Coordinates of C-alpha atoms and ligand atoms in Angstrom, one line a residue:
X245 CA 64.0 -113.7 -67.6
X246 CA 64.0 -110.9 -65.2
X247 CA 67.4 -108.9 -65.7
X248 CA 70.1 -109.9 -63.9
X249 CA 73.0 -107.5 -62.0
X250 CA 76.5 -109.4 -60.9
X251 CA 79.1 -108.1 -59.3
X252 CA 82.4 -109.8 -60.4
X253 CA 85.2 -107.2 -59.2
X254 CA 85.2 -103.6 -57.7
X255 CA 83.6 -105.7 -54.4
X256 CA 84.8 -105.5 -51.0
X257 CA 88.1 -103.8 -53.1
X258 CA 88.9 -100.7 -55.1
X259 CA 90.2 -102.8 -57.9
X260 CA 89.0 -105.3 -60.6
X261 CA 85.9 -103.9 -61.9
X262 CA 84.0 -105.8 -63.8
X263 CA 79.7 -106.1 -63.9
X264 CA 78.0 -108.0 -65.5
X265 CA 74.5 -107.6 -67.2
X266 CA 72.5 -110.0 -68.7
X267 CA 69.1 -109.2 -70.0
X268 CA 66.9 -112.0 -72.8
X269 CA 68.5 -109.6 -75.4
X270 CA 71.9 -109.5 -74.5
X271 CA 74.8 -110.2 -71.9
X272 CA 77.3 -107.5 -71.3
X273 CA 80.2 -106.3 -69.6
X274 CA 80.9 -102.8 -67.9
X275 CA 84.3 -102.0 -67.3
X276 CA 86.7 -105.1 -67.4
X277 CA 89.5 -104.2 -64.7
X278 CA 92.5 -105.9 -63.3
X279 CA 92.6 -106.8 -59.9
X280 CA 95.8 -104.6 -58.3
X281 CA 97.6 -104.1 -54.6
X282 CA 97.9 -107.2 -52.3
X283 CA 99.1 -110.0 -54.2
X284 CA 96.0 -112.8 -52.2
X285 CA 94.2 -109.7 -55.2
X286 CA 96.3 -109.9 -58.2
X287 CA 96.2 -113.5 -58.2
X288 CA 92.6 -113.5 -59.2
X289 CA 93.2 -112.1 -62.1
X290 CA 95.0 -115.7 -62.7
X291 CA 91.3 -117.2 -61.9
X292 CA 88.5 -118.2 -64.4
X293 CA 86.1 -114.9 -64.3
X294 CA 82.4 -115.7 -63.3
X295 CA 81.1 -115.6 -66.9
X296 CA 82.5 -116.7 -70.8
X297 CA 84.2 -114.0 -72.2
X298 CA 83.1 -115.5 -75.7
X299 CA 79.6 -115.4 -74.6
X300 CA 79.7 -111.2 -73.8
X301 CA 77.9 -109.5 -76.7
X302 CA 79.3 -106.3 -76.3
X303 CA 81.3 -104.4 -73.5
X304 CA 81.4 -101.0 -71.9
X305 CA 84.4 -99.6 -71.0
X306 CA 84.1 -96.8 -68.6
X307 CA 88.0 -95.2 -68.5
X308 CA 91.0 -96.2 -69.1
X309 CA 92.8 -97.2 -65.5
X310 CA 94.1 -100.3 -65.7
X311 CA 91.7 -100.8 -63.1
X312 CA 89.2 -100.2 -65.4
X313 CA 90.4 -101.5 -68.3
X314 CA 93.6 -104.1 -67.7
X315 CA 91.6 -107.5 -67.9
X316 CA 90.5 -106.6 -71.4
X317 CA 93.2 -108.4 -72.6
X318 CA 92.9 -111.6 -70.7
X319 CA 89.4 -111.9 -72.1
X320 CA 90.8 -111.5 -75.5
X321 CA 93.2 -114.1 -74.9
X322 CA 89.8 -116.0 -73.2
X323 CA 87.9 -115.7 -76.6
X324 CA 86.0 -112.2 -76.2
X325 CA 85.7 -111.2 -79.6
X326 CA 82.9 -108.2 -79.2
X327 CA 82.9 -104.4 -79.6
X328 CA 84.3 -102.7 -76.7
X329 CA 82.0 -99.7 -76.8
X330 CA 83.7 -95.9 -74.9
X331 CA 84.9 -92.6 -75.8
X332 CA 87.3 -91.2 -78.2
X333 CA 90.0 -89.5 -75.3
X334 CA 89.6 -93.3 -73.2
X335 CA 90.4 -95.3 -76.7
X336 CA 93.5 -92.9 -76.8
X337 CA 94.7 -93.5 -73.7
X338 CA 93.9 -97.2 -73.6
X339 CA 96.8 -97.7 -76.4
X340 CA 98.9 -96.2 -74.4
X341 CA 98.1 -98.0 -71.0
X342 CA 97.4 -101.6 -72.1
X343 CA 100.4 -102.0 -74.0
X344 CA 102.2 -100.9 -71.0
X345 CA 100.3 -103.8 -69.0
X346 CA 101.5 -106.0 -71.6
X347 CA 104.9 -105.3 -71.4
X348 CA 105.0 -105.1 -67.6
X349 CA 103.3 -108.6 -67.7
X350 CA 105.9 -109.8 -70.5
X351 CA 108.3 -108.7 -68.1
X352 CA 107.2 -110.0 -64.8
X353 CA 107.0 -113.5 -66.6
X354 CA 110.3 -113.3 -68.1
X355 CA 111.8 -112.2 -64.1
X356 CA 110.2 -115.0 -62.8
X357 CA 111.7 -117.3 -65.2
X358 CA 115.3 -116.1 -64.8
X359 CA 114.9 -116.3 -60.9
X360 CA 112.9 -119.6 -61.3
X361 CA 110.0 -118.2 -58.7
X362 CA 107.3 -119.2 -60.2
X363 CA 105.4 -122.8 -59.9
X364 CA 104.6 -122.7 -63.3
X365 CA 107.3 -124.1 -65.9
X366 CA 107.6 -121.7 -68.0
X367 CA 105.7 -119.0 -65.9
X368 CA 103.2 -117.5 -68.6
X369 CA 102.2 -113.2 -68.7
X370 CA 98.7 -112.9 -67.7
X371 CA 98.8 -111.8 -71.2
X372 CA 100.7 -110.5 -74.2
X373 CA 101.4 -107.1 -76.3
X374 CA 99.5 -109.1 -78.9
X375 CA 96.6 -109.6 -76.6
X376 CA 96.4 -105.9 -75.7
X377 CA 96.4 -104.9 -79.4
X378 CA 93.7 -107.3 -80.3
X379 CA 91.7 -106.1 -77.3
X380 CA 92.7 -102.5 -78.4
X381 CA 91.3 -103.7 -82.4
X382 CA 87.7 -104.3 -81.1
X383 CA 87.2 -100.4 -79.4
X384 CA 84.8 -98.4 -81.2
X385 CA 84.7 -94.6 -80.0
X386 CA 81.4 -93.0 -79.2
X387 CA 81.1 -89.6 -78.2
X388 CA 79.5 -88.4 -74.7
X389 CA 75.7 -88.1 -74.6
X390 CA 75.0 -90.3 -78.4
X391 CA 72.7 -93.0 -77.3
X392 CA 73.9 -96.8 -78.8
X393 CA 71.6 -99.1 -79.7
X394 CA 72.9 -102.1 -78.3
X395 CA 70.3 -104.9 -78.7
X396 CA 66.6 -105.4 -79.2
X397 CA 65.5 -102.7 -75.8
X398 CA 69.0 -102.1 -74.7
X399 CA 70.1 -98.4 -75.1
X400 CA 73.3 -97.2 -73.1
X401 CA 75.0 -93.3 -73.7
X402 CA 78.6 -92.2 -72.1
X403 CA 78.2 -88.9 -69.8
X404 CA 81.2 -86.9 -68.5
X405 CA 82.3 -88.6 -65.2
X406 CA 84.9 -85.7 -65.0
X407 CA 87.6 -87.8 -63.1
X408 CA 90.5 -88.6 -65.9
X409 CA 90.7 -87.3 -69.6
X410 CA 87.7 -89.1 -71.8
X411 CA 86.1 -91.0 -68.4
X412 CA 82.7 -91.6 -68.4
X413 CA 79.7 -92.7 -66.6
X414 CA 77.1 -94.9 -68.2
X415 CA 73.5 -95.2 -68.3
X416 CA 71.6 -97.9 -69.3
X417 CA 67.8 -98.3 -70.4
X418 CA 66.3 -101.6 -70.7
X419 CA 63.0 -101.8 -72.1
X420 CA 60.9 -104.1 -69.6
X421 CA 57.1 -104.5 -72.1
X422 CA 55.6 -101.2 -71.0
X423 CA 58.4 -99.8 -68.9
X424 CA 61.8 -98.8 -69.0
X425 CA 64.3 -99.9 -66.2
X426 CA 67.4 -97.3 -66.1
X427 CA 70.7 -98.2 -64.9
X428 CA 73.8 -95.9 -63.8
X429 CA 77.1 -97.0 -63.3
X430 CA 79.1 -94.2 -62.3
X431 CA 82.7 -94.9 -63.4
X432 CA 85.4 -93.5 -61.0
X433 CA 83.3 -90.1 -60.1
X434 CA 86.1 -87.1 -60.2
X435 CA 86.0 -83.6 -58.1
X436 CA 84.0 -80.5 -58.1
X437 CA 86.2 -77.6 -58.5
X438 CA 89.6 -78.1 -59.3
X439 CA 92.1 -77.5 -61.9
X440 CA 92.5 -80.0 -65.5
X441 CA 89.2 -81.9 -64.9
X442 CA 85.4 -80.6 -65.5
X443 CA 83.2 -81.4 -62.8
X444 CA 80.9 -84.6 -63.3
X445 CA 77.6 -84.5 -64.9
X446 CA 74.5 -84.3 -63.1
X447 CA 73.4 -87.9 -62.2
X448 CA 71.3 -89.0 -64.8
X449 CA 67.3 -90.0 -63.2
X450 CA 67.9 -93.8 -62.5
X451 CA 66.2 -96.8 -60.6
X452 CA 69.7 -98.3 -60.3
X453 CA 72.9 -96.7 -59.6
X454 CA 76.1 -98.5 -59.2
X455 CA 78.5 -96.0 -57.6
X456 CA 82.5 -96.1 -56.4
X457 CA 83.5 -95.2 -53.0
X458 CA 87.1 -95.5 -52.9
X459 CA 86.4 -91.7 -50.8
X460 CA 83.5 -93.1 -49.8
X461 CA 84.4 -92.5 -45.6
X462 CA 86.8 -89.5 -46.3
X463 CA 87.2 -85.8 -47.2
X464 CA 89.9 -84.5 -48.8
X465 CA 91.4 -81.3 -47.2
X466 CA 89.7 -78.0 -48.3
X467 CA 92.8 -76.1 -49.3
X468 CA 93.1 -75.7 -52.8
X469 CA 95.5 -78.0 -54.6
X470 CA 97.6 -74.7 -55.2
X471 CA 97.9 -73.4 -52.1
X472 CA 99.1 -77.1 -50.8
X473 CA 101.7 -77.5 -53.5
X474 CA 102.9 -74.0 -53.0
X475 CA 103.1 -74.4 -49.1
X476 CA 105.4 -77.5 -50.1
X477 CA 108.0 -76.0 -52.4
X478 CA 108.4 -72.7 -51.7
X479 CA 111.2 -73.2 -49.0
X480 CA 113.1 -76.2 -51.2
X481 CA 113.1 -73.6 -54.5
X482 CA 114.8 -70.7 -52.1
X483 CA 117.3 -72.6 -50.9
X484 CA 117.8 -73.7 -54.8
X485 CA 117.2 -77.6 -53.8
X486 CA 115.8 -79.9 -56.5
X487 CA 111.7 -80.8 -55.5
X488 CA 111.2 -84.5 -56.9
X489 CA 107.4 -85.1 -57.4
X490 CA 106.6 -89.1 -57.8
X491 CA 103.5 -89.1 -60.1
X492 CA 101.1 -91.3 -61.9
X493 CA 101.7 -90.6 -65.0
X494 CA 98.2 -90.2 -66.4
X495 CA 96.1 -87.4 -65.3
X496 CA 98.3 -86.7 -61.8
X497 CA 101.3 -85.7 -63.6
X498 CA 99.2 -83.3 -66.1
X499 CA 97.4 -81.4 -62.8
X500 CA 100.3 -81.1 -60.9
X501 CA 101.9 -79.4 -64.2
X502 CA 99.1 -77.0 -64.6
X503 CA 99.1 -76.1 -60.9
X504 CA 102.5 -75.4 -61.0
X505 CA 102.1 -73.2 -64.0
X506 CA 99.5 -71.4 -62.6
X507 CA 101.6 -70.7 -59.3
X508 CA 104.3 -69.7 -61.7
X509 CA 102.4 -67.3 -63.8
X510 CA 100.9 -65.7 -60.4
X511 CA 104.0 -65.0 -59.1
X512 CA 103.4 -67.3 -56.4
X513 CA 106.4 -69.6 -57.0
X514 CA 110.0 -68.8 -58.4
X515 CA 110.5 -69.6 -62.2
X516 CA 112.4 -72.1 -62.2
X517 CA 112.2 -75.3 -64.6
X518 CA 110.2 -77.8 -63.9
X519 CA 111.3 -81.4 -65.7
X520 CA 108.7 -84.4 -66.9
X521 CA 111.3 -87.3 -66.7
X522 CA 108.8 -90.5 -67.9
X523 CA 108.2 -91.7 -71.4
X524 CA 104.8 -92.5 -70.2
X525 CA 104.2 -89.3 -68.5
X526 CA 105.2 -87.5 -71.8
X527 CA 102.9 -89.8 -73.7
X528 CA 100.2 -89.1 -71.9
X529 CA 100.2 -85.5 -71.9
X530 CA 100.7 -85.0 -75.4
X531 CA 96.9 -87.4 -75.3
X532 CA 95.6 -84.8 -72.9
X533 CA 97.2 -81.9 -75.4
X534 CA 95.1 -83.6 -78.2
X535 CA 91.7 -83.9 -76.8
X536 CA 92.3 -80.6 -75.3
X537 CA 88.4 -79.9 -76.1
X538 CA 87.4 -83.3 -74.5
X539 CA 84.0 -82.4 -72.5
X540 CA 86.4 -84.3 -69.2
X541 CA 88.6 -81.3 -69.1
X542 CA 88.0 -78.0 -67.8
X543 CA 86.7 -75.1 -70.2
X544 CA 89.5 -72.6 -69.3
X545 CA 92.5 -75.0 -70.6
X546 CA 91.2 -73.2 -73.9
X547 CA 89.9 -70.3 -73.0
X548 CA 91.7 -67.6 -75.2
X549 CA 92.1 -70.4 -78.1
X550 CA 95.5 -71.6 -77.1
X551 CA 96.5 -74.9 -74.8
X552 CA 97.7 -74.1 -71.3
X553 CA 98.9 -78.0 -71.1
X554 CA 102.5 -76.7 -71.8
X555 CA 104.3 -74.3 -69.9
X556 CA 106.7 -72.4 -71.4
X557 CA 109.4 -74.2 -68.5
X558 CA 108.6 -77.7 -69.2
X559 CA 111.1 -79.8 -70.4
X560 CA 110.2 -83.4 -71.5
X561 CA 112.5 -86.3 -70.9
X562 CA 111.8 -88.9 -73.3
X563 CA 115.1 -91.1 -73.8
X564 CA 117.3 -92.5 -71.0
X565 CA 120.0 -90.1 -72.5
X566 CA 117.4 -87.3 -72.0
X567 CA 116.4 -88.3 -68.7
X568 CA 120.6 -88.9 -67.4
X569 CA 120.8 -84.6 -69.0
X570 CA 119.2 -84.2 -65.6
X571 CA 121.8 -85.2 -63.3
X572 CA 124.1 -82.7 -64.3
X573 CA 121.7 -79.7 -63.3
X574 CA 121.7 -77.8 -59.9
X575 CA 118.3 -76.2 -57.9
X576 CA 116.4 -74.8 -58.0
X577 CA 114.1 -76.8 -60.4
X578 CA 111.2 -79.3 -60.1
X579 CA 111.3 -82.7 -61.3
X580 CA 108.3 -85.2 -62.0
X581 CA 109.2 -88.5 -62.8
X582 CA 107.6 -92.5 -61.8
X583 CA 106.0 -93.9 -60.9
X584 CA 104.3 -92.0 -58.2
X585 CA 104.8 -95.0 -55.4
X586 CA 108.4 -95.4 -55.6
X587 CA 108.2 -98.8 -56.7
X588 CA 109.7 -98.6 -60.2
X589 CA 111.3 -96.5 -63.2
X590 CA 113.1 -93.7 -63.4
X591 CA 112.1 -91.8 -60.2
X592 CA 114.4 -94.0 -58.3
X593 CA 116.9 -92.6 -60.1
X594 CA 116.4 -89.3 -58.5
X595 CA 115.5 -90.9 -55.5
X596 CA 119.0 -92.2 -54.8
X597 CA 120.3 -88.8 -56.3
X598 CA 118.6 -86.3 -54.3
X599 CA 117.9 -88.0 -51.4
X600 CA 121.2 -87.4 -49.2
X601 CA 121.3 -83.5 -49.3
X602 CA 119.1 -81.8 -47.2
X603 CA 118.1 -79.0 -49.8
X604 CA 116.2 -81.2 -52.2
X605 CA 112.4 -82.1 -51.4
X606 CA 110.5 -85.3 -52.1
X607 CA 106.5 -84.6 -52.3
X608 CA 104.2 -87.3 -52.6
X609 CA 101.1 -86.5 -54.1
X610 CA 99.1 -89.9 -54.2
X611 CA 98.2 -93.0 -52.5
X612 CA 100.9 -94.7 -51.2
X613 CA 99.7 -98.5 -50.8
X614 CA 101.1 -100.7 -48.2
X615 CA 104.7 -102.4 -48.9
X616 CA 106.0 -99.2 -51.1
X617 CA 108.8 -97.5 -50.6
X618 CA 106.6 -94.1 -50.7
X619 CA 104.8 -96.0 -47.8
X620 CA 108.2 -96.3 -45.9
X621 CA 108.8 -93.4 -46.0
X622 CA 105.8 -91.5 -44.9
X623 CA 106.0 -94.0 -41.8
X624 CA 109.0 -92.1 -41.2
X625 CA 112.1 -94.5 -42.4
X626 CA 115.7 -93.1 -42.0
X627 CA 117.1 -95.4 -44.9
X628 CA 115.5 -96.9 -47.8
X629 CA 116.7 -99.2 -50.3
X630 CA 117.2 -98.5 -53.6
X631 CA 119.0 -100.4 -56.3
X632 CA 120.4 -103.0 -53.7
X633 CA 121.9 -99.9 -51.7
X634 CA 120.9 -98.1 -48.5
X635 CA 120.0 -94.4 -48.9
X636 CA 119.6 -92.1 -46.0
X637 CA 117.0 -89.7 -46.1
X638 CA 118.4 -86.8 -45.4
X639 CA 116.2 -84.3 -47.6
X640 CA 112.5 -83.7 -46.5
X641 CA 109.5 -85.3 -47.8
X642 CA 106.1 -83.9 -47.6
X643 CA 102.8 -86.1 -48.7
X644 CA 99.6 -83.8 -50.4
X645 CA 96.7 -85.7 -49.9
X646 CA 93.8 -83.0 -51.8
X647 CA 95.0 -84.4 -55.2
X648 CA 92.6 -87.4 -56.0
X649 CA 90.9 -87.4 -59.2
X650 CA 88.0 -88.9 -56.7
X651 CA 85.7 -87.3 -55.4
X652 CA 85.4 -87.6 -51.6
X653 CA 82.4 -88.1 -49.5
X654 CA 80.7 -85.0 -49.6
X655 CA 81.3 -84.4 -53.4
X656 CA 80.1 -88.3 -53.9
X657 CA 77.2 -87.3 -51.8
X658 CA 77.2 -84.2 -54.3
X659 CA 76.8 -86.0 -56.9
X660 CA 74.0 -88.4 -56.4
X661 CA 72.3 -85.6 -55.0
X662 CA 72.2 -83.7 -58.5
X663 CA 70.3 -86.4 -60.1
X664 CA 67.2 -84.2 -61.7
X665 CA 64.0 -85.5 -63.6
X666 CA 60.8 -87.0 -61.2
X667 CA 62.5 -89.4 -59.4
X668 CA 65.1 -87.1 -57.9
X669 CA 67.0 -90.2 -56.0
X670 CA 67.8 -93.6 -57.2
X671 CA 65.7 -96.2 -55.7
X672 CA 68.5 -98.8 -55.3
X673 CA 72.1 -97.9 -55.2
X674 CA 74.7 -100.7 -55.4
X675 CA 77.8 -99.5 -53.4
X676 CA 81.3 -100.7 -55.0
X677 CA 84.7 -100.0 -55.6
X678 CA 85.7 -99.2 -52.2
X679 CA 87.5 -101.0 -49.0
X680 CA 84.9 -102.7 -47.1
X681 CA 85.3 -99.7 -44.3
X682 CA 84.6 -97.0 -47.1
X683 CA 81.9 -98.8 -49.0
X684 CA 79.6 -99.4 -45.7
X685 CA 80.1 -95.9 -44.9
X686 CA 78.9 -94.3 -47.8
X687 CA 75.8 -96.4 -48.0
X688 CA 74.8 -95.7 -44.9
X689 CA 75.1 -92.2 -45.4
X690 CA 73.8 -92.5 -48.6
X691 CA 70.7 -94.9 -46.8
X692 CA 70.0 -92.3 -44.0
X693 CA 70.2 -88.8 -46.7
X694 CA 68.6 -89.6 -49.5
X695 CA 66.4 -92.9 -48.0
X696 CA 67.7 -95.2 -51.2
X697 CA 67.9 -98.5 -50.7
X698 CA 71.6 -99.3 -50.5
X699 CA 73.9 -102.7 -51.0
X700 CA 77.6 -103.7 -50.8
X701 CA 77.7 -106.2 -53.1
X702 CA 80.0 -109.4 -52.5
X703 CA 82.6 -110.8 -54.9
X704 CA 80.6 -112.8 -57.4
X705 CA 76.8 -111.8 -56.0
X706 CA 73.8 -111.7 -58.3
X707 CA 70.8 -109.4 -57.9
X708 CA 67.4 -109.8 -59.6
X709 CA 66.4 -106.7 -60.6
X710 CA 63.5 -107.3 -61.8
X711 CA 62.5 -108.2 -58.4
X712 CA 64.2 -105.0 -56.7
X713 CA 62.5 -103.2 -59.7
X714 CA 58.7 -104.2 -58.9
X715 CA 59.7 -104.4 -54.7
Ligands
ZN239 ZN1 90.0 -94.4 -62.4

């Protein structure tokens, strides 16, 4: 049989990714993601997928968002049982981030149970800590650029997709008699130029590339990330106020760090502490300190032989006790804490806290999806609630959009763009992971640049590729 290309998340939404190849040698998975935002999403992830998980003969995984990587559990519990093939610096963080899922799944069952929501008696976690830690039990790390022989004319090899610590793009080669077909999927693509991340490797010579696009009708603004951050705190540090920064803890929390340092050690800012108040946040840098060679970060983390992860003023706040130290402390000082939308954890905390006083500073510094409270209050809100209580906003908040680990339009554009060897562009390219607005846009810039063939695949569509291949 001609192989076959389906599209089973990462369609028409930025979530769920999960393709599916299957080949006469072998049926595989890349990326298994959970389906995240609006809730008409998450409750597919309560749906049968499009495929048996027992029938997958392998699986690669391209990073470790939960995006990316949070169904891997659910097919565990479904009966997957094969090697889930990606790098060393993703298998790290993927012990950190599916266990979370597990527990935040553990706990959203047990909620529903005490306040009787669901319709299911008992209601049931999508999946269990003991599901994440078999899933976690199959990985088997393989370094960027060493080809794996998967089955009989199935190669694939990991490149540096420079977007989080130990992400990845993959290329496939499937051996068709005489020829080869290659394949690209391009992982969540990060940013040229900027701070904690290397830029992306060139775009390996394809026929195929599946590519994101959550950028994919945007640009982020040209000012560098420093310049913005500094812009936003310098007047809450002089008038000693307390700057609260709402962060994903993986990979956001770790850039805004270094910026700061670097603003810091420039002169550019005051010195004054700056406070990493999130167990997972803490977790997650000390990943990032580990793998501080990982090919995903940038070279000059290390350049005179020592990690510039750490600040000397960074404090990490680990326990609740550690974390309620804070309250007692005056400005000027910077605090990062999440989650970065408001909607949980220990941020609110310090929402409630600094709020009311009109020295502090809130700064968003990621995507704020519709019904959060970060939302709110970007729309302007003059109370929010927090802990069953009304807060007024009283201290100014401040939203920096240039910190994506994705790239934007033109550095997606970039990207495919830098693909060398005779083919220079790739023939097809399957346009995913993106709102339906940003997808469309991208391949029809993408159509009328580079004159690929371009799709926007549908929620469970197949495509022949042998057919595209010979077409
Ligand atoms: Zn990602």
């Amino acid at each position: 049989m001609n192989p076959k290309l389906s599209f089973h998340g990462g369609a028409g939404t930025v979530t769920g990714s999960r393709y599916l190849v299957e080949t006469d040698a072998a049926r595989f998975l890349v990326d298994a993601g959970m389906f995240q935002g609006l809730k008409k999403l998450r409750e597919r992830n309560w749906e049968k997928p499009g495929f048996d998980p027992e029938a997958l003969d392998f699986l690669l995984l391209t990073h470790a968002h939960i995006d990316h990587a949070g169904y891997l559990p659910r097919l565990v519990k479904d009966g997957f049982r094969s090697p889930i093939y990606c790098t060393p610096a993703t298998q790290s963080l993927a012990r950190l981030l599916l266990r979370d899922s597990a527990r935040i799944q553990e706990e959203d069952a047990k909620y529903a149970n005490r306040k009787g929501f669901s319709k299911h008696k008992p209601a049931l976690p999508l999946y269990t800590t003991k599901d994440a830690i078999g899933a976690l039990a199959l990985m088997e790390p393989v370094e960027y650029g060493q080809w794996l022989d998967l089955a009989k004319g199935v190669r694939a090899r990991f490149l540096n997709a420079g977007h989080i610590l130990g992400a990845a793009m993959v290329e496939v080669h499937l051996e068709m008699g005489e020829r080869t077909m290659r394949i690209v999927f391009s992982g969540d693509v990060g940013r040229y130029n900027v701070p904690l991340h290397s830029d992306p490797d060139p775009l390996p010579d394809c026929h195929f590339l599946v590519m994101e696009s959550t950028y994919g009708d945007r640009e982020h603004k040209s000012s560098s990330m420093e310049d913005q951050i500094r812009d936003a705190l310098i007047d809450c540090l002089d008038r000693k106020g307390t700057a609260l920064i709402p962060s994903f803890a993986v990979g956001r929390s770790q850039l805004v760090t270094l910026c700061l340092r670097q603003l810091i050690r420039a002169g550019r800012l005051p010195d004054v502490p700056i406070h990493i108040d999130s167990p997972m946040a803490v977790d997650a840098t000390r990943i990032y300190s580990r793998h501080i060679q990982d090919l995903s970060l940038d070279e000059s983390l290390t350049a005179d032989g020592r990690s510039r992860l750490f600040p000397n003023n960074v404090k990490f706040h680990k326990s609740v006790a550690e974390s309620k130290q804070l309250n007692r402390l005056p400005g000027p000082r910077i605090v990062i804490s999440s989650s970065g939308m408001l909607t949980a954890g220990r941020v609110l905390h310090h929402l409630k806290r600094l709020l009311p006083d009109k020295r502090n500073l809130i700064m968003l510094v990621g995507y704020q999806a519709a019904g959060t409270r970060g939302r709110a209050m970007m729309e302007g809100k003059k109370t929010v609630r927090v802990h069953g209580k009304n807060i007024s906003v009283e201290a100014p908040f401040i939203s920096i959009s240039g910190l994506s680990a994705h790239a934007d339009q033109k550095e997606l554009l970039r990207w495919v763009r830098s693909a060398g060897g005779s083919r220079e562009q790739p023939d097809t390219i399957f346009v995913t992971h993106g709102e339906p607005r940003s997808s469309s846009a991208l391949a029809t810039l993408l159509q009328n640049k580079l004159g690929s063939r371009t799709f926007t695949p549908k929620l469970g569509q197949s495509f022949d590729l042998g057919e595209l291949f010979d077409g």
